[in-house]
């Protein structure tokens, strides 16, 4: 039985709100709308008092659970000082402190921090930085970017141009700039039709060849390291990233690592690049940066890239880009408190991720409609098919992934699908019993 209060909230929502990634005509008739009112650890609590395990970390960003005392206190403490001041012509203590911390933790060579407020804006800044860097470094012909098939890097026009998911990005074709497309290294659906057990990772050679062929016009390659999240948790073969990074370095193409989803412990290390010893020229971070509390993003750059923007007041070399809430003090305070909690957790994350993987293999993998579980650290995608042995997918019109997550919701767990790939990405702090 739904209370009058909840019905009133739902009616107001339907009358005024436009939800992201939602067909609103379906939403208007949805019977099982959940209105979240509070959080408690790894649980969400609705207006009826029902509890739901937050199985996708409130869209991949929550690390420590909800209502974390240390992060709450850090935000309140900063609020007693100032909530926000512009970084245009002014410095601020929280933004400086966080920048120093991030540079100390980032892959070697990254030395400068440019703040924004979302993963897409971090990528957008990286695109403009890479373009302007090449222009001001004597390579004005390098005006294009390379990205992977099935890529997703956000929803601003530049990041949509990088995107390679037809259902999300196809209609915006007239707005998008041309991208050199590299087939995603996806072993289940190998672009070369090879068997991963004996292929010698030919997908890496294919990627390097495309980069070599287009090097004269490429400003940068944008890639999610190790795992392509929104593509369906596609896990790259070990060695693919270093091979591609080496080619970028040799060819003068800037490597842009989009760690919006993979960063902050999701693959077991602070940044996914660390897993394979790769240091990008530009690193994009967001989501887990504040532990899932407040919107903050950053684009980290090497000193070599930064120096290409230096010049006199009339040189025209400055990076003319920014946001009103760049380096917001409350966000930076939350990020610093989150890092204080996260860093001591890192040494134990691999063991906890293995337990997560063991549970998936024992409880989920044997189910007859599961064709594959793709996992790196705490990022997992469970792909469902009508007939896994014949690789026969379900009819898209059956919305099997959605049916699964709605049934999970009735059982007290919030998860989300990517088509017929069910995503599990719990908070890193989830207790073993809840896992």
XYZ file of C-alpha atoms in Angstrom:
435
model
C 0.000 0.000 0.000
C 1.444 3.372 -1.047
C 0.940 6.296 1.307
C -0.755 9.548 0.279
C 2.530 11.389 0.796
C 4.416 9.123 -1.624
C 1.636 9.395 -4.218
C 1.791 13.193 -3.987
C 5.568 13.208 -4.517
C 5.278 10.884 -7.520
C 2.513 13.037 -9.033
C 4.647 16.185 -8.638
C 7.634 14.373 -10.148
C 5.615 13.338 -13.195
C 4.215 16.819 -13.599
C 7.529 18.660 -13.498
C 10.660 16.501 -13.853
C 12.479 15.134 -16.895
C 14.607 12.159 -15.835
C 17.947 11.265 -17.473
C 18.172 8.216 -19.750
C 14.444 7.622 -19.254
C 11.560 7.226 -21.682
C 9.178 9.519 -19.863
C 6.027 8.038 -21.369
C 6.991 4.757 -19.694
C 7.852 6.557 -16.459
C 4.420 8.196 -16.393
C 2.773 4.789 -16.225
C 5.315 3.041 -14.003
C 3.632 1.248 -11.117
C 6.680 0.615 -8.937
C 8.205 4.103 -8.631
C 10.609 4.278 -5.688
C 11.141 7.660 -3.986
C 14.409 7.695 -2.049
C 14.300 9.695 1.165
C 17.434 8.710 3.055
C 20.504 6.505 3.083
C 22.097 4.258 5.678
C 25.469 2.686 4.924
C 25.138 0.776 1.657
C 21.336 0.990 1.820
C 18.799 3.380 0.309
C 15.531 3.998 2.182
C 12.335 5.072 0.406
C 9.422 7.176 1.617
C 7.600 4.010 2.708
C 10.510 2.943 4.903
C 11.564 0.112 2.579
C 15.319 -0.565 2.336
C 17.241 -1.328 -0.861
C 20.867 -2.353 -1.199
C 22.651 0.203 -3.429
C 24.032 -2.312 -5.923
C 25.293 0.251 -8.444
C 26.741 2.776 -5.984
C 24.201 5.439 -6.982
C 25.447 5.289 -10.585
C 29.011 4.094 -9.936
C 30.086 6.998 -7.728
C 29.512 5.982 -4.098
C 32.569 4.414 -2.456
C 31.954 4.382 1.288
C 28.178 4.189 1.613
C 25.724 6.908 2.597
C 25.853 9.264 5.593
C 29.539 8.668 6.241
C 30.404 10.601 9.421
C 33.911 11.657 8.315
C 32.721 13.084 4.991
C 29.658 14.699 6.565
C 31.914 16.396 9.127
C 34.388 17.617 6.481
C 31.600 19.272 4.488
C 30.102 20.878 7.627
C 33.538 22.131 8.675
C 34.110 23.719 5.271
C 30.606 25.184 5.310
C 31.567 27.071 8.452
C 34.276 28.774 6.385
C 32.889 29.296 2.856
C 30.836 27.229 0.422
C 32.206 28.575 -2.859
C 34.449 31.218 -4.387
C 35.502 31.548 -8.007
C 38.902 30.342 -9.228
C 38.946 33.017 -11.948
C 41.649 35.297 -10.594
C 41.505 33.862 -7.052
C 43.027 30.896 -5.235
C 41.316 28.750 -2.594
C 42.729 26.484 0.090
C 40.589 23.349 -0.539
C 41.269 23.340 -4.299
C 45.029 23.717 -3.762
C 45.144 21.046 -1.048
C 43.213 18.562 -3.178
C 45.325 19.292 -6.272
C 48.505 18.553 -4.336
C 46.991 15.313 -3.060
C 45.837 14.184 -6.509
C 49.204 14.878 -8.151
C 50.957 12.897 -5.424
C 48.637 9.925 -6.055
C 48.279 10.049 -9.840
C 50.332 8.037 -12.347
C 53.874 9.458 -12.748
C 54.238 12.604 -14.827
C 50.828 14.142 -14.194
C 51.475 17.449 -12.452
C 48.608 19.861 -13.151
C 44.914 19.750 -12.150
C 42.082 21.445 -14.031
C 38.762 21.182 -12.197
C 35.248 20.837 -13.597
C 32.069 19.223 -12.301
C 31.260 15.972 -14.156
C 32.896 13.177 -16.101
C 31.722 14.608 -19.407
C 33.148 18.043 -18.610
C 36.474 16.478 -17.615
C 36.595 14.750 -21.011
C 35.450 17.901 -22.804
C 38.307 19.849 -21.193
C 40.750 17.120 -22.213
C 39.632 17.327 -25.847
C 40.175 21.073 -25.980
C 43.495 20.836 -24.133
C 44.783 18.170 -26.522
C 43.642 20.113 -29.580
C 45.156 23.394 -28.382
C 48.347 21.649 -27.249
C 48.975 20.235 -30.704
C 48.216 23.588 -32.328
C 50.602 25.454 -30.012
C 53.288 22.759 -30.253
C 53.747 23.081 -33.983
C 51.349 20.362 -35.175
C 48.307 22.291 -36.452
C 47.306 19.366 -38.650
C 46.547 17.167 -35.643
C 42.866 18.037 -35.282
C 41.153 14.649 -34.892
C 40.648 12.117 -32.121
C 40.548 8.347 -31.959
C 38.167 6.405 -29.716
C 37.017 2.827 -29.308
C 33.958 1.164 -30.732
C 31.048 1.185 -28.262
C 32.768 4.048 -26.422
C 30.930 6.190 -23.921
C 32.589 9.299 -22.486
C 29.649 11.495 -21.465
C 26.865 13.565 -22.960
C 28.325 16.930 -23.917
C 28.734 17.447 -27.669
C 32.453 16.688 -27.681
C 32.138 13.575 -25.543
C 29.123 12.450 -27.595
C 31.310 12.762 -30.702
C 33.696 10.269 -29.111
C 30.787 7.966 -28.304
C 30.287 4.814 -30.314
C 26.988 3.436 -28.983
C 24.465 3.844 -31.778
C 21.388 3.870 -29.537
C 22.803 6.773 -27.507
C 24.840 8.707 -30.044
C 23.570 7.895 -33.530
C 20.825 10.518 -33.752
C 23.321 13.289 -32.979
C 25.345 12.572 -36.106
C 24.944 16.094 -37.555
C 26.354 17.578 -34.328
C 29.304 15.208 -33.939
C 32.812 15.667 -35.265
C 34.537 12.850 -37.139
C 36.404 10.299 -35.007
C 38.906 7.599 -35.982
C 37.208 4.474 -34.654
C 39.245 1.587 -33.207
C 37.337 -1.688 -32.741
C 36.780 -2.460 -29.060
C 38.947 -5.353 -27.835
C 35.948 -7.488 -26.874
C 36.829 -11.172 -26.620
C 33.226 -12.450 -26.632
C 32.621 -10.644 -29.931
C 36.171 -10.377 -31.267
C 36.384 -7.800 -34.090
C 38.819 -10.136 -35.859
C 36.870 -13.338 -35.236
C 39.733 -14.849 -33.216
C 39.826 -17.137 -30.175
C 41.290 -15.331 -27.148
C 43.112 -18.498 -26.063
C 45.329 -18.491 -29.141
C 44.990 -15.115 -30.866
C 48.165 -13.484 -29.554
C 46.081 -10.372 -28.844
C 45.838 -9.356 -32.485
C 43.361 -6.649 -31.460
C 46.298 -4.644 -30.059
C 48.105 -4.876 -33.388
C 44.927 -3.756 -35.139
C 44.652 -0.715 -32.854
C 48.316 0.220 -33.335
C 47.951 -0.072 -37.103
C 44.974 2.313 -37.129
C 46.893 4.810 -35.006
C 49.895 4.600 -37.319
C 47.737 5.079 -40.400
C 46.115 8.229 -38.994
C 48.956 9.609 -36.866
C 49.523 12.756 -38.911
C 46.026 14.044 -38.104
C 45.456 12.674 -34.595
C 45.623 15.005 -31.602
C 44.769 12.271 -29.121
C 43.322 8.863 -28.320
C 40.594 8.766 -25.648
C 40.117 5.430 -23.911
C 38.677 3.966 -20.715
C 41.553 1.905 -19.288
C 40.889 -1.799 -18.645
C 37.067 -1.633 -18.681
C 34.594 0.057 -21.043
C 31.790 0.652 -18.573
C 28.661 1.766 -20.447
C 29.586 -0.494 -23.369
C 28.587 -3.421 -21.166
C 31.617 -3.820 -18.888
C 33.934 -4.856 -21.725
C 37.223 -5.948 -20.144
C 40.360 -5.345 -22.222
C 42.930 -8.162 -22.517
C 46.004 -7.742 -20.335
C 48.682 -6.007 -22.390
C 46.360 -4.190 -24.764
C 46.604 -0.845 -22.971
C 50.440 -0.730 -22.763
C 50.705 -1.627 -26.457
C 48.397 1.198 -27.455
C 50.001 3.645 -24.991
C 53.430 2.874 -26.439
C 52.191 3.567 -29.945
C 50.704 6.908 -28.864
C 53.990 7.947 -27.268
C 55.981 6.937 -30.360
C 53.596 8.691 -32.758
C 53.109 11.952 -30.817
C 49.434 11.247 -30.082
C 48.272 12.342 -26.629
C 46.824 9.496 -24.582
C 43.687 10.602 -22.716
C 42.675 8.125 -20.009
C 39.017 8.443 -19.060
C 39.009 7.066 -15.504
C 35.661 8.573 -14.573
C 34.245 5.082 -13.942
C 37.424 3.035 -13.436
C 39.198 5.343 -10.992
C 39.246 5.449 -7.191
C 39.657 1.774 -6.448
C 37.083 0.291 -8.799
C 39.611 -2.054 -10.434
C 41.541 -2.649 -7.187
C 44.124 0.119 -7.540
C 43.526 3.830 -7.148
C 43.612 4.269 -10.939
C 43.163 1.525 -13.530
C 46.231 2.728 -15.465
C 48.387 1.580 -12.557
C 47.422 -2.036 -13.250
C 49.488 -1.998 -16.445
C 52.078 0.638 -15.644
C 50.660 3.235 -18.022
C 50.967 6.995 -17.464
C 48.663 9.000 -19.740
C 49.209 12.556 -20.956
C 45.750 13.546 -19.675
C 43.709 11.821 -16.980
C 39.962 12.452 -16.545
C 38.407 11.724 -13.142
C 35.000 12.305 -11.511
C 32.343 9.980 -9.967
C 34.220 8.467 -6.988
C 36.370 11.578 -6.516
C 34.108 12.857 -3.716
C 33.038 9.400 -2.573
C 29.663 9.902 -4.235
C 28.758 13.031 -2.273
C 29.078 16.068 -4.545
C 29.702 16.808 -8.249
C 33.407 17.334 -8.854
C 35.689 16.343 -11.720
C 39.248 17.008 -12.779
C 41.479 16.726 -15.819
C 45.104 16.075 -14.874
C 47.867 16.986 -17.334
C 51.617 16.545 -17.626
C 53.946 19.495 -17.254
C 54.884 19.182 -20.927
C 51.256 19.709 -21.932
C 50.800 22.542 -19.432
C 53.879 24.429 -20.650
C 52.493 24.628 -24.191
C 49.867 27.051 -22.849
C 52.312 29.528 -21.319
C 53.019 32.915 -22.902
C 52.544 36.649 -22.555
C 49.181 38.300 -21.798
C 48.525 38.861 -25.517
C 49.982 35.583 -26.780
C 46.571 33.911 -27.131
C 47.986 30.728 -25.586
C 45.880 30.592 -22.395
C 43.282 27.848 -21.963
C 40.036 29.818 -22.209
C 37.733 27.281 -20.633
C 36.070 26.915 -17.235
C 32.949 26.552 -15.122
C 31.234 28.669 -12.493
C 31.718 26.076 -9.747
C 35.248 25.054 -10.770
C 37.138 23.876 -7.672
C 34.116 24.310 -5.388
C 35.240 24.319 -1.757
C 32.585 21.943 -0.418
C 33.298 19.430 -3.176
C 37.044 19.580 -2.557
C 36.512 19.079 1.174
C 34.410 15.985 0.483
C 37.061 14.643 -1.904
C 39.842 15.075 0.653
C 37.811 13.273 3.319
C 36.947 10.478 0.868
C 40.620 9.969 0.007
C 41.451 9.724 3.714
C 39.001 6.813 3.930
C 39.915 5.194 0.611
C 43.700 5.018 0.787
C 43.823 2.662 3.811
C 41.336 0.388 2.005
C 43.432 -0.055 -1.134
C 45.770 -2.839 0.090
C 42.792 -5.084 0.861
C 40.699 -4.368 -2.225
C 42.110 -7.177 -4.365
C 41.183 -9.801 -1.772
C 37.690 -8.364 -1.392
C 37.277 -8.196 -5.185
C 38.269 -11.858 -5.434
C 35.526 -12.722 -2.945
C 33.110 -10.722 -5.083
C 34.267 -12.693 -8.139
C 33.960 -16.024 -6.324
C 30.351 -15.239 -5.391
C 29.554 -14.358 -8.991
C 31.151 -17.567 -10.281
C 29.410 -19.782 -7.727
C 25.954 -18.207 -7.660
C 25.452 -16.481 -11.013
C 27.675 -18.056 -13.668
C 25.908 -21.494 -13.573
C 22.506 -19.982 -14.364
C 21.332 -21.217 -17.785
C 20.829 -17.777 -19.373
C 24.225 -16.318 -18.354
C 26.604 -16.302 -21.308
C 29.471 -14.431 -19.645
C 30.441 -12.546 -16.514
C 32.943 -9.766 -17.221
C 34.671 -8.402 -14.148
C 37.640 -6.302 -13.143
C 37.811 -5.522 -9.445
C 34.399 -4.331 -8.273
C 33.099 -3.671 -11.801
C 30.979 -6.550 -13.109
C 28.676 -7.099 -16.067
C 26.510 -10.225 -16.386
C 25.466 -10.791 -20.015
C 22.217 -12.668 -20.555
C 21.190 -14.594 -23.693
C 18.295 -16.798 -24.670
C 20.721 -19.559 -25.688
C 24.295 -18.933 -24.509
C 25.713 -22.038 -26.232
C 24.451 -20.816 -29.608
C 25.160 -17.152 -28.773
C 21.485 -16.403 -29.440
C 20.450 -13.107 -27.777
C 17.044 -12.295 -26.424
C 14.669 -10.263 -28.575
C 15.391 -6.632 -27.551
C 11.652 -6.036 -27.298
C 11.480 -8.415 -24.342
C 13.562 -6.016 -22.202
C 15.009 -8.949 -20.276
C 17.646 -6.842 -18.507
C 14.978 -4.477 -17.248
C 12.810 -7.362 -16.053
C 15.742 -8.721 -14.062
C 16.490 -5.432 -12.323
C 12.816 -4.807 -11.517
C 12.583 -8.252 -9.933
C 15.759 -7.503 -7.975
C 14.157 -4.262 -6.762
C 11.193 -6.184 -5.409
C 13.737 -8.301 -3.515
C 15.392 -5.210 -2.026
C 18.327 -4.514 -4.367
C 18.814 -1.557 -6.724
C 20.786 -2.495 -9.862
C 20.653 -1.333 -13.484
C 21.021 -2.994 -16.891
C 22.868 -1.997 -20.030
C 20.525 -3.711 -22.472
C 20.723 -7.361 -21.455
C 23.928 -6.881 -19.476
C 23.142 -6.573 -15.773
C 25.667 -4.361 -13.998
C 26.820 -4.910 -10.427
C 29.054 -2.232 -8.934
C 28.550 -2.018 -5.167
C 30.184 0.542 -2.873
C 33.772 -0.474 -2.088
C 32.905 -0.472 1.609
C 30.120 -3.039 1.277
C 30.304 -5.618 4.091
C 30.860 -9.229 3.037
C 27.380 -10.317 4.144
C 25.729 -7.632 2.014
C 27.987 -8.488 -0.900
